[in-house]
XYZ file of C-alpha atoms in Angstrom:
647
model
C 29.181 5.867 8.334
C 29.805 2.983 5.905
C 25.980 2.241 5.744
C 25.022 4.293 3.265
C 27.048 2.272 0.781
C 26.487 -0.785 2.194
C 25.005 -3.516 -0.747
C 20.891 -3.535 -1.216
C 20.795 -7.090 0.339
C 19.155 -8.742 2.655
C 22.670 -10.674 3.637
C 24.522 -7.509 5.142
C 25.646 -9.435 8.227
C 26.872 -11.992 6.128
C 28.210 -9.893 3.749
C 30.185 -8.265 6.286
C 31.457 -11.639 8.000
C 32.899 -12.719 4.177
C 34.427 -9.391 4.251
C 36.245 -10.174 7.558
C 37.067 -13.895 6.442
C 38.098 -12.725 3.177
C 40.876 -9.837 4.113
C 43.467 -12.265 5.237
C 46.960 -13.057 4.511
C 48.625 -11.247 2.025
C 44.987 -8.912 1.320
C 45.298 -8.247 4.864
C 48.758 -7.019 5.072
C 48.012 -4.857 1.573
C 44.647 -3.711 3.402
C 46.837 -2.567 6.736
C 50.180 -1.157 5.215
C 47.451 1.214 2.786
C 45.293 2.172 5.708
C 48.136 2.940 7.310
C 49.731 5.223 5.146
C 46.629 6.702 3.991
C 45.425 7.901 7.345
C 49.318 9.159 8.208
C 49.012 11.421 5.075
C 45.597 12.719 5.919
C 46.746 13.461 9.409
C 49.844 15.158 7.846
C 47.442 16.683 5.417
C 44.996 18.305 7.553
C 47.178 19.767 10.326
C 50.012 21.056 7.940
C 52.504 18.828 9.574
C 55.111 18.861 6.297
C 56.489 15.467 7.299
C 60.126 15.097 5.843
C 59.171 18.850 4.617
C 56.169 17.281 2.493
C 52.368 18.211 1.731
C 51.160 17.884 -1.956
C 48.666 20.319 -3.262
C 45.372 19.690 -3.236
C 44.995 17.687 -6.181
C 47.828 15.924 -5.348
C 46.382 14.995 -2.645
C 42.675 13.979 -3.709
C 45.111 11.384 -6.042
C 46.555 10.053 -3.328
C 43.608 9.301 -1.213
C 41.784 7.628 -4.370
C 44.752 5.382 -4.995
C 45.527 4.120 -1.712
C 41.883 3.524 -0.852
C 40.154 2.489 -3.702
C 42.653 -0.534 -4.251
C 41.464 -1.380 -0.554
C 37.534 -1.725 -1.879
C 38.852 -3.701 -4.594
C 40.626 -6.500 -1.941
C 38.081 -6.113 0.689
C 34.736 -6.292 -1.338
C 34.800 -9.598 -3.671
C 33.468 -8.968 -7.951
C 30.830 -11.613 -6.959
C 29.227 -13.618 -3.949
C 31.624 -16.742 -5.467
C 35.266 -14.669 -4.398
C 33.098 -13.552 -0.550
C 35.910 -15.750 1.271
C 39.215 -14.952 -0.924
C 41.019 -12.400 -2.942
C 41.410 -13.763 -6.460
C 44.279 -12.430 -8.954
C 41.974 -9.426 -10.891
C 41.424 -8.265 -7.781
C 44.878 -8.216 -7.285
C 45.111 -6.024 -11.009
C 42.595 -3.770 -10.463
C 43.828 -3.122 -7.258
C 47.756 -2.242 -8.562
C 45.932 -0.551 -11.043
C 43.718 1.763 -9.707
C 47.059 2.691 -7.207
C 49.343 3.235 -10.201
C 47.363 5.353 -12.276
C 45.984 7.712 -9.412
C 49.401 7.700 -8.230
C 50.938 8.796 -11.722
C 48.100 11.469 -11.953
C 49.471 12.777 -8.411
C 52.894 13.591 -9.583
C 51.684 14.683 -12.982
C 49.529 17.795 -11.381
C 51.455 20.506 -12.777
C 51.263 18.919 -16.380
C 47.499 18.718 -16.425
C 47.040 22.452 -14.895
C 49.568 24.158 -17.380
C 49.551 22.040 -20.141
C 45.984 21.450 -20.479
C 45.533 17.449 -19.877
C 42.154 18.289 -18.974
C 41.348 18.936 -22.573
C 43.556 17.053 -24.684
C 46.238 14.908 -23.599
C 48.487 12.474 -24.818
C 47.123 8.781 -26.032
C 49.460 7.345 -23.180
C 47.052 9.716 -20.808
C 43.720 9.613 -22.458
C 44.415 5.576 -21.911
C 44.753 5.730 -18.329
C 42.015 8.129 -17.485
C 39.795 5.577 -19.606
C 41.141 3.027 -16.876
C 40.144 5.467 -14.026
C 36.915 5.750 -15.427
C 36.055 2.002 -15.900
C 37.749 1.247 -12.357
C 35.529 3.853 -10.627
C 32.281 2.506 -12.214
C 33.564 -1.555 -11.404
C 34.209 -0.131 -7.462
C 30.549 1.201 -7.544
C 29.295 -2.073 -8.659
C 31.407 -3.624 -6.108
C 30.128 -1.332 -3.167
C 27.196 -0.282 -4.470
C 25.185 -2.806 -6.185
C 23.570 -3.090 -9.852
C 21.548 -0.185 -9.739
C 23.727 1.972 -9.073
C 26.421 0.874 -11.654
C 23.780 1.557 -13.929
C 23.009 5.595 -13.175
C 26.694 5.854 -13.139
C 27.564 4.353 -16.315
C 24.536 6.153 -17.677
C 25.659 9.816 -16.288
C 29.692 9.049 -16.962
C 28.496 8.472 -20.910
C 25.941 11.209 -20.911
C 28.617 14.250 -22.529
C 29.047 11.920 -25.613
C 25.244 11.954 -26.503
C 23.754 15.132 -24.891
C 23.751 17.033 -27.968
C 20.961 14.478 -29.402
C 18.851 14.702 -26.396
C 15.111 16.221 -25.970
C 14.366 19.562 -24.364
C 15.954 20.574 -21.000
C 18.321 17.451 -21.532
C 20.636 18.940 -24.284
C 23.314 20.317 -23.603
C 27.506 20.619 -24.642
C 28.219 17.298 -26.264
C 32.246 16.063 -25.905
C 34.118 13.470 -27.563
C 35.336 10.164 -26.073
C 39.048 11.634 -25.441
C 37.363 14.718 -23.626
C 34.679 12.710 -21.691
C 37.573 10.756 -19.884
C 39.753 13.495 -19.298
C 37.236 15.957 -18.203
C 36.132 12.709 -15.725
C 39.621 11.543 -14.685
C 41.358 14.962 -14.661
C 39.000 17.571 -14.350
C 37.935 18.840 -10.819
C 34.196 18.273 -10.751
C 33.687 14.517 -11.552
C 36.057 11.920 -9.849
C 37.993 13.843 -7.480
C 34.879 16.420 -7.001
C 33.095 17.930 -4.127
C 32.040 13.576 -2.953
C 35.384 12.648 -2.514
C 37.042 15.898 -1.160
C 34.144 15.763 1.337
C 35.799 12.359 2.188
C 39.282 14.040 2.194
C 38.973 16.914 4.052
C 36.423 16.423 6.514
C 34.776 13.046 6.469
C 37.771 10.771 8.016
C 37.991 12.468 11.233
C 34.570 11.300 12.031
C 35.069 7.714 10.933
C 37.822 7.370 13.184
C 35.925 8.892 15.840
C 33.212 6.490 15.164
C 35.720 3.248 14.636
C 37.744 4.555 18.129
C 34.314 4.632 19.448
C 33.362 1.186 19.291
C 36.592 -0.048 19.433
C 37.642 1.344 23.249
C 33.718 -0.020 24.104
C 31.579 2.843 23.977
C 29.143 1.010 22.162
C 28.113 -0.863 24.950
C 28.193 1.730 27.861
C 25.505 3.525 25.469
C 23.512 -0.115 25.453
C 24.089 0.073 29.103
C 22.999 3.317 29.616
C 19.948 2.554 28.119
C 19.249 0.000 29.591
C 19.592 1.844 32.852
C 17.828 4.819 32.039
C 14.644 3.180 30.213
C 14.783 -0.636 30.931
C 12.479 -1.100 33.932
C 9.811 1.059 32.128
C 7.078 0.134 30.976
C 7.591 -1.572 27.572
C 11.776 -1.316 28.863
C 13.107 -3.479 25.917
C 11.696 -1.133 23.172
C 12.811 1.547 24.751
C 16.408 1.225 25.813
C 16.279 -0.473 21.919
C 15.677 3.398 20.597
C 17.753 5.198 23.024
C 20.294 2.867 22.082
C 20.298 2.907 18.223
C 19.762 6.970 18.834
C 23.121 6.867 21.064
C 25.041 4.493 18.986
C 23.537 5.871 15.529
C 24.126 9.684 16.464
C 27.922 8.973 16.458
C 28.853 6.160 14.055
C 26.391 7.456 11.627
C 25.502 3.694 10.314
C 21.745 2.450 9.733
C 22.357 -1.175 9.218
C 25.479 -1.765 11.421
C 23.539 0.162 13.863
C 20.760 -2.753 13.368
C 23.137 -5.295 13.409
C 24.732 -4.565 16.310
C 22.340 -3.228 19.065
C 18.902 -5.163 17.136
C 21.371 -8.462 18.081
C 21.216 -7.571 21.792
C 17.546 -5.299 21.706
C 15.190 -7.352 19.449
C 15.770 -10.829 21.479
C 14.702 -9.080 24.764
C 11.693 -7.051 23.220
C 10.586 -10.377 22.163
C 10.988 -12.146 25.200
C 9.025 -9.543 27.011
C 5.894 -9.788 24.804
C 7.040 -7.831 21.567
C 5.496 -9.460 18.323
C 8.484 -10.343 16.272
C 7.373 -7.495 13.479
C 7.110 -4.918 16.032
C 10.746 -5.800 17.767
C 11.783 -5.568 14.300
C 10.136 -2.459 13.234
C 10.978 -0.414 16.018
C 14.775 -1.057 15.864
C 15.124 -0.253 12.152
C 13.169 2.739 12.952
C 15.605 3.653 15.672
C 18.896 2.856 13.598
C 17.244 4.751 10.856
C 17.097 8.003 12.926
C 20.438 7.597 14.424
C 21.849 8.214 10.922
C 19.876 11.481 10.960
C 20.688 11.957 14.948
C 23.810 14.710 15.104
C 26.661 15.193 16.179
C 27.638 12.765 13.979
C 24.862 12.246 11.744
C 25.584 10.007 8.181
C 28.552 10.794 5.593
C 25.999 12.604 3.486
C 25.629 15.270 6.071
C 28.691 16.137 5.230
C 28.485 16.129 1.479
C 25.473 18.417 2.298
C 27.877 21.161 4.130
C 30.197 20.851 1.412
C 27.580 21.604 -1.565
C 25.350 24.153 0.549
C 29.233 25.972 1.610
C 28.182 26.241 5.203
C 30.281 24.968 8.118
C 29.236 21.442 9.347
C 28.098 23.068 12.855
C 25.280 24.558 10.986
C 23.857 21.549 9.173
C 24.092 19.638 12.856
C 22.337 22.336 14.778
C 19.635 22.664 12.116
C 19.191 18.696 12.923
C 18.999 18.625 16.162
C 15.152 19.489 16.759
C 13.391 17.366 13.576
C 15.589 14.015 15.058
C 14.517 14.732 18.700
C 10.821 14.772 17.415
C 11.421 11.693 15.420
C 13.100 9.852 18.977
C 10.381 11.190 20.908
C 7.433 10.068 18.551
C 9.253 6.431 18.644
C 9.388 6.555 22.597
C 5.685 7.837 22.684
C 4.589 5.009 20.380
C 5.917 2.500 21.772
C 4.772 3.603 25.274
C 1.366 3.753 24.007
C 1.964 0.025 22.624
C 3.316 -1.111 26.185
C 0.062 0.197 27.642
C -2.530 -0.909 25.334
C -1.436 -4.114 25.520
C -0.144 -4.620 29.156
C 3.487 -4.639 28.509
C 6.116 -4.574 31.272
C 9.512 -3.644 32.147
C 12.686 -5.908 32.500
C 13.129 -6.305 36.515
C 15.890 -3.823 38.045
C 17.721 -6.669 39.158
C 18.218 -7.574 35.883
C 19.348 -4.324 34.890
C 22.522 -2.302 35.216
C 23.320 0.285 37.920
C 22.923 3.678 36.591
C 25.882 4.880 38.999
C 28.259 2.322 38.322
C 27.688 2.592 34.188
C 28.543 6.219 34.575
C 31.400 5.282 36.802
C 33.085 2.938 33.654
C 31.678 5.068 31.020
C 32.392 8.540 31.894
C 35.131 9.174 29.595
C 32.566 8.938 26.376
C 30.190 11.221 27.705
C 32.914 13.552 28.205
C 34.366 12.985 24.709
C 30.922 13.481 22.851
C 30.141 16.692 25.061
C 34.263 17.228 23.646
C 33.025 16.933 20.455
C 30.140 18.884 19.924
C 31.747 21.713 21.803
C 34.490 22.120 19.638
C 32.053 21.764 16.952
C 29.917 24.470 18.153
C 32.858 26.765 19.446
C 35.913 26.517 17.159
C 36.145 26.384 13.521
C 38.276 23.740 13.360
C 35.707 21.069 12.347
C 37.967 18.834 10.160
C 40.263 18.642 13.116
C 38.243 18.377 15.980
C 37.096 14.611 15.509
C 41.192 13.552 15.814
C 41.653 15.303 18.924
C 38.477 13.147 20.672
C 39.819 10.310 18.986
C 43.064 11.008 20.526
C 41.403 10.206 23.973
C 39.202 7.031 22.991
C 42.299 5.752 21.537
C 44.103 5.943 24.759
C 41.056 4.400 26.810
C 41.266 1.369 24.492
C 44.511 0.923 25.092
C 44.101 1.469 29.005
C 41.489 -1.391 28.708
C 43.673 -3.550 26.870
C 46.298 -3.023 28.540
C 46.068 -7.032 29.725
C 45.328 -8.541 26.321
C 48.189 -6.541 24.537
C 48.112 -2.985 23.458
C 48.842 -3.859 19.960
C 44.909 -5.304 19.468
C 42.816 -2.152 19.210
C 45.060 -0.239 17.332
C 45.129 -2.864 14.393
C 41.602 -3.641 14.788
C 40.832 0.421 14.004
C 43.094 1.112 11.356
C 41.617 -1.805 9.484
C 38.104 -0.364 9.975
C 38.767 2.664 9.145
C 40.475 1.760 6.055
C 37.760 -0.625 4.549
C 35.388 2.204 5.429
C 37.320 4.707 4.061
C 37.673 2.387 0.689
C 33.829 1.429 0.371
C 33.037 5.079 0.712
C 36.127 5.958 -2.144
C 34.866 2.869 -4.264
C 31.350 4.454 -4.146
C 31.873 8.319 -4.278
C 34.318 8.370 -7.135
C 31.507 6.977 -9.666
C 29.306 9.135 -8.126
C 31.581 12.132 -8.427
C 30.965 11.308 -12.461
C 27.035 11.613 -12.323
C 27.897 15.380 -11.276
C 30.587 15.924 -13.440
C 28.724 15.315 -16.528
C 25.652 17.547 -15.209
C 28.352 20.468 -14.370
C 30.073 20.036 -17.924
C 27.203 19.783 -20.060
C 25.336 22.144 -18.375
C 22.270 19.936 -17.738
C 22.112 20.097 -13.652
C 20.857 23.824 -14.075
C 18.518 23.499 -17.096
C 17.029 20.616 -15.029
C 16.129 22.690 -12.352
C 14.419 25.521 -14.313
C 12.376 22.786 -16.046
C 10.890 21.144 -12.837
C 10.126 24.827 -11.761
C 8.632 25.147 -14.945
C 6.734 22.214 -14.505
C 5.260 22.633 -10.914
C 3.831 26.348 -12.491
C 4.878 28.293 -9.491
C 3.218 26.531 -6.933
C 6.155 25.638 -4.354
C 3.623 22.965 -2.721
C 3.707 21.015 -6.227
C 7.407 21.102 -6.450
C 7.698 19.546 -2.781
C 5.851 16.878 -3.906
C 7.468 16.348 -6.976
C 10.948 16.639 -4.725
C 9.800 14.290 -2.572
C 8.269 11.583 -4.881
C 11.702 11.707 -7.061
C 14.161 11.110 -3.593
C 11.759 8.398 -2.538
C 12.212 6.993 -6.120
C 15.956 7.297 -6.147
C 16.433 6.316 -2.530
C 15.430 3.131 -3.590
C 17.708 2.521 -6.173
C 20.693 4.382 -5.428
C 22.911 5.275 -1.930
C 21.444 7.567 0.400
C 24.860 9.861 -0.498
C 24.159 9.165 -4.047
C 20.719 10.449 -4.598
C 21.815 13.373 -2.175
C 24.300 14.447 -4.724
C 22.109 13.970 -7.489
C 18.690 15.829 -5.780
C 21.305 18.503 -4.481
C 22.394 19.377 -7.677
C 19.052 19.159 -10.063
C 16.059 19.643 -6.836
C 17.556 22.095 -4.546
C 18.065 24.877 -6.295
C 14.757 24.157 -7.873
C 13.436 24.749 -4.116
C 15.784 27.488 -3.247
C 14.262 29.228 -5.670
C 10.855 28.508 -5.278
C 11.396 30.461 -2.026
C 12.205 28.215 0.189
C 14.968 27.899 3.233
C 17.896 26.753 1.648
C 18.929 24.165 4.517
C 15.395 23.193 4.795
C 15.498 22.402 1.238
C 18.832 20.640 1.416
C 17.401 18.601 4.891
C 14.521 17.545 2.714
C 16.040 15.797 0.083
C 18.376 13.938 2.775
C 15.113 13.118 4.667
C 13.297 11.990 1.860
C 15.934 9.449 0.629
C 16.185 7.966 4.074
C 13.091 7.138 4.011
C 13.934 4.035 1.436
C 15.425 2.508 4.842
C 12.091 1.481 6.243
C 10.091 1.667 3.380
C 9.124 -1.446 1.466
C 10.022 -2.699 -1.266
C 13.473 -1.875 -0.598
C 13.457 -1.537 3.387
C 17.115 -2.423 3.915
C 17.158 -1.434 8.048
C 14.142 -3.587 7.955
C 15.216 -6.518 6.105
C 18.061 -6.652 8.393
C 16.121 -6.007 11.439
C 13.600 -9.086 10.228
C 16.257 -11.477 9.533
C 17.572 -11.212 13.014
C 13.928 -11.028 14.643
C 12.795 -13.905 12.305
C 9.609 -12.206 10.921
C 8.653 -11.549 7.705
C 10.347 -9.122 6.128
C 8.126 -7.148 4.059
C 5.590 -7.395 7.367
C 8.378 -5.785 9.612
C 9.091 -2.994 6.881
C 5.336 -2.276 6.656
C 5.167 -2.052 10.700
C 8.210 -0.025 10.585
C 6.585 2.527 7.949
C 3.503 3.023 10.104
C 5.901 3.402 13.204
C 8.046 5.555 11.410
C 5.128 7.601 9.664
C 6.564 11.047 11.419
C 9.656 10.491 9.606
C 7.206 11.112 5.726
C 5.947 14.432 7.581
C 9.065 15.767 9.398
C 10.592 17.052 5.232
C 7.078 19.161 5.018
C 7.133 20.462 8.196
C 10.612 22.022 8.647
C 10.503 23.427 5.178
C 7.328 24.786 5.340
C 8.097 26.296 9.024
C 11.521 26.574 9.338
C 11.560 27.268 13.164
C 11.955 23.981 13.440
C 15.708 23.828 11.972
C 16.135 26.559 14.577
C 15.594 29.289 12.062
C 14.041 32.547 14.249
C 13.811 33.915 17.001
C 13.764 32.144 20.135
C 9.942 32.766 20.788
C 8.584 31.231 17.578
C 11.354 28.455 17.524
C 9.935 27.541 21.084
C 6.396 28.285 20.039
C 6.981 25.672 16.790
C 8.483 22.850 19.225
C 5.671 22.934 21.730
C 3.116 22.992 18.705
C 5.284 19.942 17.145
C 5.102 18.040 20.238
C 1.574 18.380 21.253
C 1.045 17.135 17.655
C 3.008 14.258 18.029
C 0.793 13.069 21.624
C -2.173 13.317 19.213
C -0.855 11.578 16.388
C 0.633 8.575 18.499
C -2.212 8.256 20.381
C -4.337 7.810 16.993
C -2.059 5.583 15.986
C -1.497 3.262 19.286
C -5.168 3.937 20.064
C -4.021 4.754 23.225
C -4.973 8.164 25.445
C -2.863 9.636 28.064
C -4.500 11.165 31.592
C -7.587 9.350 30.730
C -4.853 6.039 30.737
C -7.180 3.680 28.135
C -7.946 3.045 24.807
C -8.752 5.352 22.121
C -12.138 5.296 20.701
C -12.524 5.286 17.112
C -14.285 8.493 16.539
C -11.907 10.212 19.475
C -8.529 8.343 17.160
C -9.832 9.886 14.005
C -10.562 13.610 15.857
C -7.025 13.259 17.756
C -5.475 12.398 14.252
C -6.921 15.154 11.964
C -5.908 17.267 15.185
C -2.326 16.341 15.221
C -2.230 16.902 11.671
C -3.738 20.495 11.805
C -1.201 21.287 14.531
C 1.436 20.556 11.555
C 0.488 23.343 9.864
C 2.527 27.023 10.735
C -0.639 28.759 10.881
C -3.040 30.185 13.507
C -6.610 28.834 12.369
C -5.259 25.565 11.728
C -3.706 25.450 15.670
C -6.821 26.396 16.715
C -8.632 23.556 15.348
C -5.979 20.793 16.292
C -6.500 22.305 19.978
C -9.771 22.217 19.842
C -9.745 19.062 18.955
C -7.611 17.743 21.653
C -10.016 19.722 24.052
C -13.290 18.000 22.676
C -11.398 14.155 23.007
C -10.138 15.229 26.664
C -12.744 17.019 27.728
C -15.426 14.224 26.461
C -13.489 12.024 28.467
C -13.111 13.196 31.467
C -16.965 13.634 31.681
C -17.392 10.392 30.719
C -15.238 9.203 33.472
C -16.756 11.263 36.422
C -19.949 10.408 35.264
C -18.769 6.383 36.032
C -17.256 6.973 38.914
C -20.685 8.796 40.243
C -22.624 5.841 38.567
C-alpha cells in the first residue's frame, strides 16, 4: 500500500533501509507503543467493541488516528537525507506536537459542533489549528517530496486569495482565522473523505498485506510462479509477472513490489539471456499492474469507493477484467520476446515442485479465496480483511514457533504503523487541496469550465483528462492526483455521458501511468538500479512494454463491458474482441507470429497493428476490419508456407 507515497527518488531501497536503521531506541519504542494503541482503537472502533465502555464519535475518532500516527511519520521519516540514520530533537517536537493538538481537538468535539469553532474560535484555538495546518504540510514534505509540498501549500492558502482570481477560479474568499479552522476543524479538509478512507476501511487491508508477508506468503507466491511458469519458454520473465501480479494484487505496493520480487526475478531473467533493460522493464511493468491487480488493489482504490459512494466490492470487480488484459499482454509479450530471440526456460530441476509448494502454501490460497469471498458476499468490507488476518497471524506464529513467537508480531505492528503514518503524513495535506476546492466552491466551477472547454465533444475531454493525470501523476502521489482529478475531472466526465466508474478507473489509470513513464518512471528507476541498466533506457522499454496500459483508460470508458458493465453476452463478446486485439498488437510489437511460429514481416507488423487497434474500437465496421486483417496476415502466411514446403 505504502507505495503510492513513497519519495520520487531513485534511492527507495535505501531510503527504506535508513528508515529501518533510523527507528531505534527510544523512536522505536515511541513508534511500537503508538502502533500499538492505534491499531487496538481501530479494532475497538470498527467492531463496536466499547472497551472499558468506550468508542468516541466519529470525529473523535478521525483525531485520534491523526495524532497517534502522524507523530509516527514524523520519527520514522527524517526532515532531510542528513537525520536518514537518527531521530533528532524537532522531530521529537513535532512529533509531541502533532499528538497534543489532535488529541486536544478529540476531546474538544462537542465545543467545535455547538459552539461553532469551525467558524470562529478562540486565539488559544485558531493557534493550534495554524499548528495542524503547518504540521500536515511539513509531513507531506516529509512523505511526499517537494512537489507535492508545493500543490498543498498552494491549495491550503487558496481561500485567502480566491476572491482575486480569474474566471472559473474565483470563488468565496476567507480570512486567515477561518482558513485554519475551516482546515483543522472543519470536516472536508484534514480529517476529510482521504483520511477517513484510511480510518474506516483502509487499515484492514494493510494488515492483511503486512500479515501477508510477514507469515511468508510472499514467497510461496514467488514459488508458485516459479512452478507454474519457470520451465517455459522465456521462464524467468514470466514467473517475474505472475509474481509481481500475485504479490502486487494483495499488498497493493509498486516499488516494494519491485524491490522485493525484481531482487530475486531480474538476476535470473538476466542470467537466462534477458538484456538488462528488458529484465528491468518487464518487472516494473509487472509491479505496476499489481497495484491495479484486485482484491487488494492500491490505497487509492479505496479513496475511489469512498468519493464514488459505492461499496469497495464494486470498484474490485469492475477491475478485474482491464488488469487481466494488462497481465496477459505482459505474458504474451514476453513470450513473443522468448521466441524471437531463442530464449529458454530455467531447468525443472532447478525449479520447485508444484505439489509440494501447494502442500506449504495452502493456507494463503485459502485466505485470499477468504477474502474475496467475503468481499463479494457480505457487506462487511471494513471487517473482512481482520478476520483473514486473524489466520495469517496464527500461521506466522505456527512457523515461528522455534525462533520465538514474540518476532512476527513486533515485526507487523511496526509495519503497519509506519505505513499507517506515511499514508496519515501524506493524506492529511492532501485532505486540504479538497477542502479549499469544497469551501470556495472552485472544484465544481472547474468542472463546468473544462466541459466548456472541450465544446461537447466527450472524446476532447478524455484527452484533456488524460493529458492533465499524466501531468499530475508526475508530480504528485498516485492518491493525490486521484483526489484532485476525482473532484475537478470526474464529474466533468460523468457528465459528458460517460460511466461513472469508468470515469473514476480512468483517472486512477492514467496517473499510474507516471510509474513507467519517463521522466519520472519511479517502478523503473528502481527496477534499473537493481538490474544495473540505464535508467531512463529501462523506463523507455518499460513504456513500449507497457503500451496496453495508455489504451486500457480509452477502452473501458468508451465500452464499458469491459468493467463488467452488461449483459453477459456483450461483456463476453468485449473480452474475446480485447484479447484477439491484444495477439495482434503483441505480435506487432515483438514481431513475432503465432501458428505460423516466426517473425513478423514488416508490412504483416504494421497490418496486425492497425488491426489490433481497430479491434479496440466498440463498433461493428471497425471489428470487421481488425479481423480482416488478421485473416489477410494468417492467411498470406499459411500460403506462403505450403507453397515452401511443396517447393
Amino acid at each position: 500500500m505504502s507505495s503510492q507515497i513513497i519519495p520520487n527518488a531513485p534511492g527507495a531501497a535505501r531510503f527504506w533501509q535508513q528508515e529501518a536503521q533510523r527507528i531505534s531506541g527510544a523512536a522505536w519504542f515511541a513508534v511500537m507503543a503508538l502502533s500499538t494503541v492505534g491499531i487496538a482503537i481501530i479494532v475497538n472502533q470498527i467492531f463496536n467493541l466499547q472497551i472499558l465502555g468506550w468508542r468516541p464519535i466519529s470525529t473523535a475518532y478521525y483525531y485520534i488516528v491523526l495524532g497517534l500516527f502522524m507523530p509516527v511519520a514524523f520519527l520514522g521519516t527524517p526532515a532531510r537525507q542528513a537525520d536518514a540514520s537518527r531521530v533528532r530533537w524537532y522531530d521529537w517536537v513535532l512529533a509531541v506536537a502533532a499528538f497534543g493538538i489532535c488529541i486536544f481537538f478529540s476531546t474538544r468535539t462537542d465545543a467545535i459542533l455547538y459552539q461553532g469553532w469551525e467558524f470562529e474560535a478562540p486565539t488559544y484555538v485558531i493557534v493550534m489549528a495554524t499548528c495542524l495546518v503547518l504540521l500536515s504540510l511539513e509531513a507531506v514534505r516529509r512523505c511526499a517530496g517537494l512537489p507535492l509540498l508545493i500543490i498543498c501549500a498552494i491549495f491550503a492558502t487558496f481561500p485567502l486569495y480566491t476572491g482575486h482570481m480569474p474566471g472559473f477560479l474565483w470563488g468565496a474568499q476567507m480570512s486567515f482565522s477561518e482558513t485554519v479552522l475551516s482546515h483543522s476543524l472543519g470536516v472536508e479538509s484534514i480529517i476529510g473523505i482521504p483520511l477517513r478512507v484510511i480510518a474506516d476501511l483502509l487499515i484492514g487491508f494493510i494488515l492483511f498485506g503486512v500479515a501477508l508477508t510477514v507469515s511468508g506468503g510472499g514467497a510461496f507466491f514467488m514459488d508458485l510462479a516459479s512452478a507454474l511458469m519457470g520451465h517455459a519458454r522465456g521462464g524467468p520473465a514470466k514467473v517475474a509477472i505472475l509474481s509481481s501480479g500475485f504479490f502486487g494484487s494483495l499488498s497493493g505496493s509498486v516499488i516494494s513490489n519491485v524491490i522485493s520480487t525484481g531482487s530475486m526475478t531480474i538476476p535470473t531473467m538476466k542470467k537466462c539471456g534477458y538484456p538488462a533493460t528488458y529484465a528491468g522493464a518487464v518487472e516494473s511493468c509487472a509491479s505496476t499492474g499489481g497495484a491495479l491487480m484486485p482484491p487488494v488493489m492500491g490505497s487509492v482504490a479505496f479513496v475511489m469507493a469512498s468519493f464514488m459512494n459505492v461499496p469497495y466490492a464494486d470498484i474490485m470487480v469492475a477491475a478485474t477484467v482491464p488488469a487481466l488484459l494488462f497481465y496477459l499482454v505482459l505474458l504474451i509479450q514476453t513470450d513473443c520476446y522468448a521466441a524471437r530471440n531463442g530464449l529458454k526456460g530455467l531447468p525443472r530441476d532447478q525449479l520447485p515442485k508444484l505439489w509440494l509448494v501447494l502442500r506449504s502454501g495452502w493456507i494463503y490460497l485459502v485466505s485470499l479465496i477468504a477474502l474475496v469471498w467475503l468481499l463479494l458476499a457480505t457487506n462487511a468490507e471494513a471487517k473482512a480483511p481482520f478476520y483473514i488476518t486473524v489466520l495469517l497471524v496464527l500461521t506466522a506464529l505456527w512457523r515461528a514457533r522455534k525462533e520465538g513467537i514474540g518476532k512476527p508480531i513486533v515485526t507487523m505492528i511496526l509495519e503497519v504503523g509506519t505505513t499507517i503514518g506515511m499514508l496519515v503524513g501524506v493524506l492529511a495535506g492532501v485532505g486540504m487541496v479538497v477542502g479549499s476546492l469544497a469551501i470556495t466552491g472552485v472544484g465544481n466551477a472547474f468542472s463546468r469550465e473544462l466541459l466548456q472547454y472541450a465544446g461537447g465533444n466527450p472524446y476532447l475531454l478524455l484527452l484533456f483528462g488524460a493529458a492533465t493525470s499524466f501531468i499530475l501523476g508526475m508530480g504528485m502521489t498516485v492518491s493525490a492526483c486521484y483526489i484532485f482529478l476525482a473532484v475537478v475531472l470526474a464529474p466533468a466526465l460523468t457528465e459528458a455521458g460517460f460511466s461513472q466508474m469508468a470515469a473514476h478507473l480512468f483517472i486512477l489509470y492514467w496517473a499510474m501511468l507516471s510509474y513507467i513513464t519517463p521522466p519520472v518512471a519511479m517502478a523503473a528507476v528502481a527496477a534499473a538500479s537493481i538490474a544495473k541498466a540505464p535508467a531512463m533506457q529501462t523506463g523507455v522499454t518499460a513504456m513500449r512494454l507497457g503500451a496496453l496500459l495508455f489504451v486500457l483508460p480509452f477502452l473501458f470508458v468508451l465500452n464499458p463491458n469491459l468493467i463488467l458493465e452488461g449483459d453477459a453476452l456483450h461483456v463476453a463478446m468485449a473480452v474475446g474482441t480485447a484479447i484477439v486485439s491484444i495477439l495482434m498488437l503483441s505480435a506487432a510489437s515483438e514481431r513475432w507470429i503465432y501458428v505460423l511460429n516466426r517473425s513478423a514481416r514488416g508490412w504483416e507488423a504494421v497490418v496486425l497493428l492497425i488491426g489490433g487497434l481497430c479491434l479496440l474500437v466498440p463498433e461493428r465496421m471497425s471489428d470487421l476490419i481488425g479481423f480482416a486483417a488478421l485473416a489477410l496476415v494468417m492467411g498470406h502466411g499459411l500460403l506462403t508456407r505450403k507453397k515452401e514446403i511443396a517447393a
